[in-house]
Coordinates of C-alpha atoms in Angstrom, one line a residue:
Chain G
M177 CA -83.5 19.9 57.2
I178 CA -83.7 16.3 58.2
E179 CA -86.8 14.6 59.4
L180 CA -86.9 11.2 60.9
S181 CA -90.2 9.4 61.5
G182 CA -90.8 6.1 63.1
I183 CA -87.2 5.0 62.7
R184 CA -86.4 1.5 63.9
K185 CA -83.2 -0.3 63.3
A186 CA -82.6 -4.0 64.0
F187 CA -79.4 -5.9 63.9
N188 CA -79.3 -9.7 63.2
Q189 CA -82.9 -9.5 62.3
G190 CA -84.7 -12.9 62.4
R191 CA -81.9 -14.6 64.3
D192 CA -81.7 -15.6 67.9
N193 CA -79.5 -12.6 68.7
E194 CA -81.9 -10.1 67.1
Y195 CA -81.4 -6.7 68.7
W196 CA -83.3 -3.4 68.1
A197 CA -80.8 -0.6 68.4
L198 CA -83.4 2.1 67.6
D199 CA -87.0 1.8 68.5
G200 CA -89.4 4.4 67.1
I201 CA -87.4 7.6 66.7
D202 CA -89.2 10.8 65.5
L203 CA -86.9 13.7 65.2
R204 CA -86.5 16.9 63.2
I205 CA -82.9 18.2 62.8
A206 CA -82.9 21.9 62.2
A207 CA -80.8 23.4 59.4
N208 CA -77.9 25.7 60.3
Q209 CA -77.9 24.6 63.9
V210 CA -75.7 22.4 66.1
T211 CA -77.6 19.3 67.4
A212 CA -76.0 16.9 69.9
L213 CA -77.2 13.4 70.6
R214 CA -76.5 12.5 74.2
G215 CA -76.8 9.2 76.0
P216 CA -75.0 6.3 77.6
S217 CA -73.1 3.6 75.7
G218 CA -75.6 1.4 73.8
S219 CA -78.4 4.1 73.7
G220 CA -78.4 4.1 69.9
K221 CA -76.6 7.5 69.3
T222 CA -74.1 6.2 66.8
T223 CA -76.7 4.0 65.0
L224 CA -78.9 7.1 64.6
L225 CA -76.0 9.0 63.3
T226 CA -75.2 6.3 60.6
I227 CA -78.8 6.5 59.5
V228 CA -78.9 10.2 59.2
G229 CA -75.5 10.2 57.4
C230 CA -76.7 7.6 54.8
L231 CA -74.1 5.1 56.0
S232 CA -76.9 2.6 56.7
R233 CA -80.7 2.3 56.1
P234 CA -83.4 2.0 58.8
T235 CA -85.2 -1.3 59.1
E236 CA -88.4 0.6 59.5
G237 CA -89.4 4.3 59.2
R238 CA -88.6 7.2 56.9
V239 CA -85.7 9.6 56.6
R240 CA -86.4 12.9 54.7
L241 CA -83.6 15.2 53.6
K242 CA -85.0 18.6 52.6
G243 CA -88.4 17.0 52.1
G244 CA -87.2 14.2 49.9
D245 CA -87.5 10.6 51.2
I246 CA -84.0 9.0 51.1
S247 CA -84.7 5.9 53.3
G248 CA -85.4 3.6 50.4
L249 CA -82.7 4.8 48.0
P250 CA -80.3 2.2 46.5
E251 CA -76.7 2.2 47.8
R252 CA -75.3 4.1 44.8
F253 CA -77.6 7.1 45.4
L254 CA -76.9 7.1 49.1
T255 CA -73.2 7.2 48.4
E256 CA -73.7 10.2 46.1
I257 CA -75.8 12.1 48.8
R258 CA -73.1 11.2 51.4
R259 CA -70.4 12.5 49.2
Q260 CA -72.1 15.8 48.2
R261 CA -74.1 16.7 51.4
F262 CA -72.2 15.2 54.4
G263 CA -68.9 15.5 56.0
F264 CA -67.8 13.0 58.6
I265 CA -65.6 13.3 61.6
F266 CA -65.1 9.8 63.1
Q267 CA -64.3 9.1 66.8
Q268 CA -61.1 7.2 65.8
F269 CA -60.5 9.8 63.0
N270 CA -60.2 6.9 60.5
L271 CA -57.3 8.5 58.5
I272 CA -55.4 6.3 56.1
K273 CA -52.0 5.5 57.4
G274 CA -49.0 5.9 55.1
L275 CA -50.6 8.9 53.3
T276 CA -49.8 12.5 54.0
A277 CA -52.2 14.9 55.7
L278 CA -52.9 16.5 52.3
D279 CA -53.5 13.2 50.5
N280 CA -56.0 12.1 53.3
I281 CA -57.9 15.4 53.0
I282 CA -58.4 15.2 49.3
L283 CA -59.6 11.6 49.3
P284 CA -63.4 12.3 49.4
G285 CA -62.8 14.6 46.3
Y286 CA -61.5 11.7 44.1
P287 CA -64.9 10.3 43.2
T288 CA -66.2 13.8 42.2
G289 CA -63.5 14.0 39.5
R290 CA -62.8 17.7 40.5
P291 CA -59.5 18.9 39.0
R292 CA -56.6 18.1 41.3
H293 CA -55.4 21.7 41.5
E294 CA -58.8 22.8 42.8
L295 CA -58.8 20.0 45.4
L296 CA -55.3 20.9 46.5
A297 CA -56.1 24.6 46.8
R298 CA -59.2 23.9 48.9
A299 CA -57.2 21.4 51.1
E300 CA -54.4 24.0 51.6
E301 CA -57.0 26.6 52.5
L302 CA -58.6 24.3 55.1
L303 CA -55.2 23.3 56.6
V304 CA -54.2 26.9 57.0
G305 CA -57.6 27.7 58.5
L306 CA -57.0 25.1 61.1
K307 CA -53.4 26.1 61.7
L308 CA -52.0 22.9 60.2
G309 CA -50.4 24.3 57.0
H310 CA -46.9 23.3 58.2
R311 CA -47.9 19.6 58.6
R312 CA -49.4 19.2 55.1
D313 CA -46.7 16.7 53.9
A314 CA -46.5 14.8 57.2
K315 CA -47.7 11.2 57.2
V316 CA -50.8 11.1 59.4
E317 CA -49.3 8.5 61.8
W318 CA -46.7 11.0 62.7
L319 CA -49.3 13.6 63.8
S320 CA -50.5 14.1 67.4
G321 CA -54.1 13.3 68.3
G322 CA -55.3 16.9 68.0
E323 CA -53.5 17.3 64.6
Q324 CA -55.1 14.0 63.4
Q325 CA -58.5 15.3 64.4
R326 CA -57.9 18.6 62.5
V327 CA -56.9 16.6 59.4
A328 CA -60.1 14.6 59.8
I329 CA -62.1 17.9 60.0
C330 CA -60.4 19.2 56.9
R331 CA -61.2 15.9 55.1
A332 CA -64.9 16.3 56.2
L333 CA -65.0 19.8 54.7
I334 CA -63.2 19.1 51.4
N335 CA -66.4 18.7 49.4
D336 CA -68.0 21.7 51.2
P337 CA -70.9 19.8 52.8
E338 CA -74.0 21.4 54.2
L339 CA -74.1 19.0 57.1
V340 CA -71.2 17.8 59.3
I341 CA -71.6 14.6 61.3
A342 CA -69.2 14.0 64.2
D343 CA -69.2 10.9 66.3
E344 CA -67.9 11.5 69.9
P345 CA -65.5 14.2 68.6
T346 CA -63.8 14.9 71.9
A347 CA -63.6 11.3 73.2
N348 CA -59.9 11.0 72.3
L349 CA -58.8 14.5 73.2
D350 CA -57.7 16.1 76.4
S351 CA -59.5 19.1 77.8
H352 CA -57.3 21.6 76.1
L353 CA -57.7 19.9 72.7
A354 CA -61.4 19.5 73.3
G355 CA -61.6 23.2 73.9
E356 CA -59.9 23.8 70.6
F357 CA -62.3 21.5 68.9
M358 CA -65.3 23.5 70.3
G359 CA -63.7 26.6 68.8
I360 CA -63.6 25.0 65.4
L361 CA -67.2 23.8 65.9
E362 CA -68.2 27.3 66.6
S363 CA -66.6 28.6 63.4
L364 CA -68.2 25.8 61.4
A365 CA -71.6 26.7 62.9
G366 CA -70.8 30.4 62.1
Q367 CA -70.4 29.4 58.4
G368 CA -74.0 28.3 58.5
R369 CA -73.4 24.5 58.4
T370 CA -75.8 22.1 60.0
I371 CA -73.9 20.0 62.6
L372 CA -75.1 16.8 64.2
L373 CA -72.9 15.1 66.8
T374 CA -73.0 12.5 69.4
S375 CA -71.3 13.1 72.8
H376 CA -71.6 12.5 76.5
D377 CA -68.9 15.0 77.2
P378 CA -70.4 17.9 79.3
L379 CA -67.8 20.2 77.6
V380 CA -69.6 19.6 74.4
V381 CA -73.3 19.2 75.2
E382 CA -73.4 22.0 77.8
S383 CA -71.5 24.4 75.5
N384 CA -73.3 27.5 74.1
V385 CA -72.4 26.4 70.6
V386 CA -74.8 23.4 70.8
Q387 CA -78.3 24.7 70.3
N388 CA -80.2 21.4 70.5
V389 CA -79.5 18.4 72.8
V390 CA -81.4 15.1 72.2
D391 CA -81.2 12.6 75.1
M392 CA -81.4 8.9 74.2
R393 CA -81.7 5.7 76.1
D394 CA -82.3 2.1 75.0
G395 CA -82.9 3.2 71.4
K396 CA -85.6 5.8 72.3
L397 CA -85.6 9.6 72.6
I398 CA -86.2 10.6 76.2
Q399 CA -85.8 14.3 76.1
H400 CA -85.3 17.0 73.5
R401 CA -83.9 20.4 74.5
Chain T
M156 CA -65.5 12.7 29.7
K157 CA -62.9 15.0 31.4
L158 CA -64.5 14.2 34.7
W159 CA -64.3 10.5 34.0
I160 CA -60.6 10.7 33.0
E161 CA -59.8 12.7 36.1
K162 CA -61.6 10.1 38.2
Q163 CA -59.5 7.3 36.6
R164 CA -56.3 9.3 37.3
Y165 CA -57.2 9.6 40.9
L166 CA -57.9 5.9 41.1
I167 CA -54.5 5.0 39.5
D168 CA -52.8 7.6 41.8
F169 CA -54.4 6.0 44.9
T170 CA -53.6 2.5 43.6
L171 CA -49.9 3.4 43.2
A172 CA -49.8 5.0 46.6
S173 CA -51.5 1.9 48.1
L174 CA -48.8 -0.4 46.5
A175 CA -46.1 1.9 47.8
R176 CA -47.5 1.8 51.3
R177 CA -47.2 -2.0 51.4
K178 CA -43.8 -2.0 49.8
A179 CA -42.3 -5.1 51.5
R180 CA -45.4 -7.3 50.8
N181 CA -45.8 -6.2 47.2
I182 CA -42.1 -6.4 46.3
G183 CA -41.9 -9.9 47.7
L184 CA -44.9 -11.0 45.8
L185 CA -43.7 -9.3 42.6
L186 CA -40.3 -11.0 42.9
V187 CA -41.8 -14.5 43.3
Y188 CA -44.3 -13.8 40.6
T189 CA -41.7 -12.5 38.1
L190 CA -39.4 -15.4 38.8
L191 CA -42.2 -17.9 38.0
V192 CA -43.1 -16.1 34.8
F193 CA -39.4 -16.0 33.9
M194 CA -39.0 -19.7 34.4
L195 CA -42.1 -20.7 32.6
A196 CA -41.5 -18.3 29.7
S197 CA -37.8 -19.4 29.5
V198 CA -38.8 -23.0 29.1
T199 CA -41.6 -22.4 26.5
L200 CA -39.6 -19.8 24.5
Y201 CA -36.6 -22.0 24.5
T202 CA -38.3 -25.3 23.4
H203 CA -40.3 -23.4 20.9
A204 CA -37.2 -21.8 19.4
L205 CA -35.5 -25.2 19.4
R206 CA -38.3 -26.8 17.5
Q207 CA -38.2 -23.9 15.0
E208 CA -34.5 -24.3 14.7
A209 CA -34.6 -28.0 14.1
A210 CA -37.4 -27.6 11.5
R211 CA -35.4 -24.8 9.8
V212 CA -32.3 -27.0 9.5
L213 CA -34.2 -30.1 8.4
V214 CA -36.0 -28.3 5.6
A215 CA -33.0 -29.0 3.4
S216 CA -32.8 -32.7 4.3
P217 CA -34.0 -35.4 2.1
E218 CA -37.7 -36.4 2.1
V219 CA -36.9 -40.1 2.6
V220 CA -33.9 -42.0 4.0
V221 CA -33.7 -45.7 3.2
Q222 CA -31.9 -48.0 5.6
R223 CA -31.4 -51.7 5.3
M224 CA -32.3 -53.9 8.1
V225 CA -30.9 -57.3 9.1
A226 CA -32.4 -59.1 12.1
G227 CA -34.1 -55.9 13.0
R228 CA -30.8 -53.9 13.2
H229 CA -29.4 -51.3 10.8
D230 CA -27.1 -52.9 8.2
L231 CA -25.0 -51.6 5.3
I232 CA -26.6 -51.0 1.9
P233 CA -25.2 -53.7 -0.4
P234 CA -24.2 -53.0 -4.1
G235 CA -27.2 -53.1 -6.5
Y236 CA -29.6 -51.7 -4.1
M237 CA -29.6 -48.2 -5.6
E238 CA -30.6 -49.6 -9.0
K239 CA -33.7 -51.2 -7.6
I240 CA -34.9 -47.8 -6.1
G241 CA -34.3 -46.0 -9.3
R242 CA -37.3 -47.8 -10.8
I243 CA -39.8 -46.4 -8.3
R244 CA -41.9 -43.6 -9.8
G245 CA -41.9 -40.3 -8.0
V246 CA -38.3 -40.5 -6.8
Q247 CA -36.4 -37.5 -8.2
T248 CA -32.8 -38.1 -6.9
R249 CA -31.1 -40.8 -5.0
T250 CA -27.9 -40.4 -3.1
A251 CA -26.0 -43.2 -1.3
R252 CA -24.6 -41.8 1.9
L253 CA -21.7 -42.8 4.1
W254 CA -21.6 -41.9 7.7
G255 CA -20.9 -43.5 11.1
Y256 CA -20.1 -42.8 14.7
Y257 CA -16.8 -42.5 16.3
Y258 CA -16.1 -42.4 20.1
D259 CA -13.3 -40.1 21.0
A260 CA -11.7 -41.2 24.3
V261 CA -10.0 -37.7 24.7
T262 CA -13.3 -35.8 25.0
K263 CA -15.3 -38.8 26.0
A264 CA -17.8 -37.9 23.3
N265 CA -19.3 -39.4 20.1
Y266 CA -18.6 -37.7 16.7
T267 CA -20.5 -38.3 13.5
F268 CA -18.2 -39.0 10.6
M269 CA -19.8 -38.3 7.3
V270 CA -19.1 -38.0 3.6
P271 CA -20.9 -35.0 2.2
A272 CA -22.8 -35.4 -1.1
E273 CA -21.1 -32.3 -2.5
D274 CA -17.9 -30.4 -1.9
A275 CA -16.3 -33.2 0.0
P276 CA -12.9 -32.3 1.5
A277 CA -9.8 -33.6 -0.2
K278 CA -8.3 -36.9 0.9
G279 CA -6.7 -36.5 4.3
E280 CA -8.6 -33.3 5.1
I281 CA -11.7 -32.9 7.3
V282 CA -14.3 -30.2 8.1
V283 CA -15.4 -30.2 11.7
G284 CA -18.5 -29.0 13.6
P285 CA -18.3 -26.0 16.0
A286 CA -18.5 -28.2 19.2
L287 CA -15.5 -30.2 18.1
E288 CA -13.6 -27.0 17.3
R289 CA -14.2 -25.9 20.9
S290 CA -13.6 -29.3 22.7
R291 CA -10.4 -30.2 20.8
G292 CA -9.2 -26.6 20.4
L293 CA -9.2 -27.0 16.6
A294 CA -8.8 -24.3 13.9
A295 CA -8.3 -24.4 10.2
N296 CA -5.1 -26.0 9.0
N297 CA -4.6 -27.8 12.4
G298 CA -3.8 -31.5 12.3
I299 CA -5.7 -34.1 14.4
S300 CA -5.3 -37.8 14.8
F301 CA -8.0 -40.4 15.4
R302 CA -7.4 -44.0 16.2
S303 CA -9.7 -46.1 14.1
Y304 CA -11.6 -49.2 15.4
S305 CA -8.9 -51.3 13.7
G306 CA -6.3 -49.7 16.0
K307 CA -4.6 -47.7 13.2
L308 CA -3.9 -44.0 13.8
H309 CA -5.2 -41.7 11.0
T310 CA -4.1 -38.1 10.8
F311 CA -6.3 -35.4 9.2
I312 CA -5.8 -31.7 8.5
V313 CA -8.8 -29.4 9.4
A314 CA -9.8 -27.7 6.2
A315 CA -12.6 -25.6 7.7
V316 CA -15.1 -25.4 10.6
L317 CA -18.8 -25.5 9.9
P318 CA -20.8 -22.3 10.5
Q319 CA -22.4 -21.7 13.9
A320 CA -25.9 -21.3 12.4
T321 CA -26.2 -25.1 11.9
E322 CA -24.7 -26.1 15.2
L323 CA -27.9 -27.7 16.6
V324 CA -27.4 -30.6 14.1
S325 CA -23.8 -30.2 13.2
A326 CA -22.1 -29.8 16.6
D327 CA -20.4 -33.2 16.5
L328 CA -20.0 -33.5 12.8
V329 CA -16.7 -34.5 11.0
L330 CA -16.9 -34.3 7.2
M331 CA -14.4 -36.2 5.1
S332 CA -13.8 -37.6 1.6
E333 CA -15.2 -41.1 0.6
E334 CA -11.7 -42.5 0.4
S335 CA -10.7 -41.3 3.8
F336 CA -14.0 -42.6 5.3
R337 CA -13.7 -46.1 3.8
A338 CA -10.0 -46.2 4.9
F339 CA -10.8 -45.1 8.4
F340 CA -13.7 -47.5 9.1
D341 CA -12.5 -50.3 6.8
Y342 CA -15.8 -49.9 4.9
P343 CA -16.2 -52.4 2.0
V344 CA -16.2 -50.9 -1.5
G345 CA -19.8 -50.5 -3.0
H346 CA -21.4 -50.6 0.4
Y347 CA -23.2 -47.5 1.9
T348 CA -24.7 -46.5 5.2
D349 CA -28.1 -45.5 3.8
I350 CA -29.7 -43.9 0.8
A351 CA -31.3 -40.4 0.7
L352 CA -34.1 -39.9 -1.7
T353 CA -35.7 -36.6 -2.8
V354 CA -39.4 -36.7 -3.9
A355 CA -40.6 -33.9 -6.0
N356 CA -44.3 -34.0 -4.9
P357 CA -44.7 -33.9 -1.1
Q358 CA -48.1 -35.7 -1.5
E359 CA -46.2 -38.6 -3.0
V360 CA -43.8 -39.2 -0.1
K361 CA -46.0 -41.7 1.7
N362 CA -46.7 -43.6 -1.6
V363 CA -43.0 -43.8 -2.4
A364 CA -42.4 -45.2 1.1
L365 CA -45.1 -47.8 0.6
K366 CA -43.6 -48.8 -2.8
L367 CA -40.1 -49.0 -1.2
S368 CA -41.3 -51.3 1.4
A369 CA -42.9 -53.5 -1.2
A370 CA -39.9 -53.5 -3.5
L371 CA -37.2 -53.8 -0.8
P372 CA -38.8 -55.8 2.1
D373 CA -35.5 -55.6 4.1
A374 CA -35.5 -51.8 3.8
R375 CA -36.8 -49.2 6.3
P376 CA -37.8 -45.9 4.8
I377 CA -37.5 -43.0 7.3
L378 CA -39.6 -39.9 6.3
R379 CA -38.5 -36.3 7.0
D380 CA -41.8 -35.5 8.5
E381 CA -41.3 -38.4 10.9
V382 CA -37.9 -37.1 11.9
L383 CA -39.4 -33.6 12.5
R384 CA -42.2 -35.2 14.6
T385 CA -39.5 -37.1 16.5
Y386 CA -37.6 -33.9 17.2
A387 CA -40.8 -32.2 18.2
A388 CA -41.7 -35.1 20.5
I389 CA -38.2 -35.0 22.1
F390 CA -38.4 -31.3 22.8
D391 CA -42.0 -31.6 24.0
W392 CA -40.9 -34.4 26.3
R393 CA -38.0 -32.3 27.7
E394 CA -40.3 -29.3 28.1
G395 CA -42.7 -31.5 29.9
I396 CA -40.0 -32.8 32.3
V397 CA -38.9 -29.3 33.1
L398 CA -42.5 -28.1 33.6
A399 CA -43.2 -31.1 35.8
L400 CA -40.2 -30.1 37.9
F401 CA -41.5 -26.6 38.1
S402 CA -45.0 -27.8 39.0
A403 CA -44.0 -27.7 42.7
A404 CA -42.9 -24.1 42.3
I405 CA -46.1 -23.2 40.4
L406 CA -48.1 -24.8 43.2
A407 CA -46.2 -22.9 45.8
F408 CA -46.7 -19.6 44.0
G409 CA -50.4 -20.4 43.7
I410 CA -50.7 -20.8 47.4
L411 CA -48.7 -17.7 48.0
A412 CA -50.7 -15.6 45.5
W413 CA -54.0 -16.9 46.9
E414 CA -52.9 -16.1 50.5
K415 CA -51.6 -12.7 49.6
A416 CA -54.2 -11.7 47.2
S417 CA -57.3 -13.2 48.6
G418 CA -56.8 -12.7 52.3
L419 CA -57.4 -9.0 52.8
S420 CA -55.7 -7.8 55.9
A421 CA -57.7 -6.1 58.7
E422 CA -56.0 -2.8 57.7
E423 CA -57.1 -3.1 54.1
K424 CA -60.7 -3.9 55.1
R425 CA -60.7 -0.9 57.4
E426 CA -59.4 1.3 54.5
I427 CA -62.2 0.0 52.2
G428 CA -64.7 0.9 55.0
I429 CA -63.2 4.4 55.3
L430 CA -63.2 5.0 51.6
K431 CA -66.9 4.0 51.3
A432 CA -67.9 6.1 54.3
I433 CA -66.3 9.2 52.8
G434 CA -68.1 8.8 49.5
W435 CA -66.3 6.2 47.4
E436 CA -68.6 4.0 45.5
T437 CA -68.4 0.2 45.7
G438 CA -67.4 0.2 42.0
D439 CA -64.5 2.6 42.7
V440 CA -63.1 0.4 45.5
I441 CA -63.3 -2.7 43.3
K442 CA -61.7 -0.9 40.4
M443 CA -58.9 0.4 42.6
K444 CA -58.2 -3.0 44.1
F445 CA -58.5 -4.6 40.6
W446 CA -55.9 -2.2 39.3
E447 CA -53.6 -3.0 42.2
G448 CA -53.8 -6.7 41.3
M449 CA -53.4 -6.1 37.6
L450 CA -50.4 -3.8 38.1
I451 CA -48.6 -6.5 40.0
S452 CA -49.5 -9.3 37.6
L453 CA -48.8 -7.3 34.5
T454 CA -45.5 -6.0 35.8
A455 CA -44.5 -9.5 36.8
F456 CA -45.6 -10.8 33.4
L457 CA -43.7 -8.2 31.4
V458 CA -40.5 -8.2 33.4
G459 CA -40.5 -12.0 33.6
F460 CA -41.2 -12.4 29.9
V461 CA -38.6 -9.9 28.8
A462 CA -36.0 -11.4 31.2
A463 CA -36.8 -14.8 29.8
Y464 CA -36.4 -13.5 26.2
V465 CA -33.0 -12.0 27.1
H466 CA -32.0 -15.3 28.9
V467 CA -33.0 -17.5 26.0
F468 CA -31.9 -15.4 23.0
H469 CA -28.9 -13.5 24.4
F470 CA -27.6 -15.8 27.1
A471 CA -28.5 -19.1 25.3
A472 CA -30.8 -20.2 28.1
S473 CA -27.8 -21.0 30.2
M474 CA -30.0 -22.1 33.1
F475 CA -31.8 -24.8 31.3
E476 CA -29.3 -25.7 28.5
P477 CA -28.2 -29.0 30.0
V478 CA -31.7 -30.4 30.2
L479 CA -33.3 -28.9 27.1
K480 CA -30.7 -29.0 24.5
G481 CA -28.2 -31.3 22.7
W482 CA -27.5 -34.9 22.3
A483 CA -24.5 -37.2 22.5
V484 CA -22.1 -35.6 25.0
L485 CA -21.2 -32.5 23.1
Y486 CA -23.7 -29.8 23.9
P487 CA -24.3 -27.6 20.9
H488 CA -23.4 -24.0 21.5
F489 CA -25.5 -21.8 19.3
Q490 CA -27.5 -18.6 19.2
L491 CA -31.2 -19.3 18.7
T492 CA -33.2 -17.2 16.2
P493 CA -35.6 -15.0 18.3
H494 CA -39.1 -16.2 17.7
I495 CA -42.2 -15.4 19.7
D496 CA -45.5 -17.2 19.1
G497 CA -48.6 -15.2 19.8
V498 CA -50.6 -18.2 21.0
Q499 CA -47.8 -19.2 23.3
V500 CA -47.6 -15.7 24.8
A501 CA -51.4 -15.7 25.2
T502 CA -51.4 -19.1 26.9
L503 CA -48.7 -18.0 29.3
F504 CA -50.5 -14.8 30.0
F505 CA -53.8 -16.7 30.7
F506 CA -52.2 -19.1 33.1
T507 CA -50.2 -16.5 35.0
V508 CA -52.1 -13.2 35.0
F509 CA -55.7 -14.4 34.9
P510 CA -55.7 -16.6 38.0
Y511 CA -54.1 -13.9 40.1
A512 CA -56.6 -11.2 38.9
A513 CA -59.4 -13.6 39.7
A514 CA -58.0 -14.5 43.1
V515 CA -57.9 -10.8 44.0
L516 CA -61.4 -9.9 42.8
V517 CA -63.6 -12.2 44.9
P518 CA -62.5 -11.1 48.4
I519 CA -62.4 -7.5 47.4
W520 CA -65.9 -7.6 46.1
K521 CA -67.0 -9.2 49.4
A522 CA -65.2 -6.4 51.4
A523 CA -66.5 -3.7 49.1
I524 CA -70.2 -4.5 49.5
T525 CA -70.1 -4.4 53.3
D526 CA -72.0 -1.5 54.9
P527 CA -69.9 1.6 55.3
D528 CA -71.3 2.1 58.8
S529 CA -68.7 -0.5 60.1
V530 CA -66.1 2.3 60.3
M531 CA -68.3 4.2 62.8
R532 CA -68.0 1.2 65.1
G533 CA -64.3 0.6 64.6

């Protein structure tokens, strides 16, 4: 589904503190499968995730989505791809404080201009599916860590993306909640979605739900299972 | 089109929710902003209405007033002067006038005693201005005594009180008959205070004034247009003084607005990053923040302007009255005719709404173009 070839990413390019976070990544991410990027801090997992998720562009190399080269597309088109094709679950959840769970979930739907009743119906469906229907009107800062993550998952799914990207999804959860997350992941995979995540949590990378594990170190791929 | 409308609705919804989430900050800013617009609009609306009022009242006044000067000071018009003016072409009517000032120790104020050209009160009767009616508690048929400069006490009966509409120029006026006036001030017979001339052709007024100066070298012609200009200058000057006093407030607001509007908080920057990451375009973020700024500044402008309108035209600008209005010691008490000048509103709008909107845009644009991947690293 996604093909990366010769991907390199530099930060502070041309300055004294120039740093290459990714150095020649060639990777094929299979459709309808769960792929995990594993590696220590600073190995380039998150940087690779941002490039795949169209949140940033590679300094060198090509990114192909379903055969089409998207690495050179202007910001506007990348935003559109991000909105239509990807759903994001961030490590810190990144919910907007002061808004209710429901309002946070429908936010990615705003730029699509979809009718409000449609968005709300979809959000309700997702909330009920993740057993969070009773918290729909609660402000997100009043929710527990696990509830916040489930709201973030609902938000990632509101535009019905083909590909879900999750950055260290269990980093802020205890073992019980991490287990619950794996359950959700399994059901998402069961729906035929492509899932790409970063993690160094054995609970995640050693789980049966994850079909592919990509090991990284110092911006390079070192092993691919 | 439907999609576009729906998108704009979402943007406005989110903007309103954003404003509500930072209630304390936004209400504080709105209050200060509204107060500033209120003060500026009050001053400009009030002085503009005053100028209009003065012009309206002076429309009926004579085109030229002739005064006689002796040693550079105003002196009485001697007998025979009127006849000389009569020979100047262009002069339609001439009226010799009698008027003077009287200091009333009771109210510690100056009154203007005057003999009207028409419908003068009967001997021993007076018609008083509304301010006098208030300060001395007068009403029709009341008696009042004034001690003249010669020390003699004169008693008058109030025949009527002048209408409120003319109060700006008639507040301290006392109208009486020629006989009463001459008796009160010991004014010599045949002498007058000045002469009022009407000139049929407005283009001729300046020529008449030139001819007057040539024919009567000791006379000073005062043109109505000059009086109007003087009034305008007085009100402009007063407006300037008040605005100068406000300049510190304006500056303080400028600093506050700049600080509040331009310095995006870390929380706001984070939110912009999240919105971009989940699929909002840079343009959407800028539009949303722009609407936020516009909503605050437009609300402040509308509320401030309407409050100023009510303050000026319904509460007689009670806050600025002592500085902006009146002369002598008696402050006229009158209702201004509501008048709004489009250019004035536009100027006020430009100087209050535009700088704020501009101050908001630049930092938002800067934050909105940053890469959305920053949220991944937050």
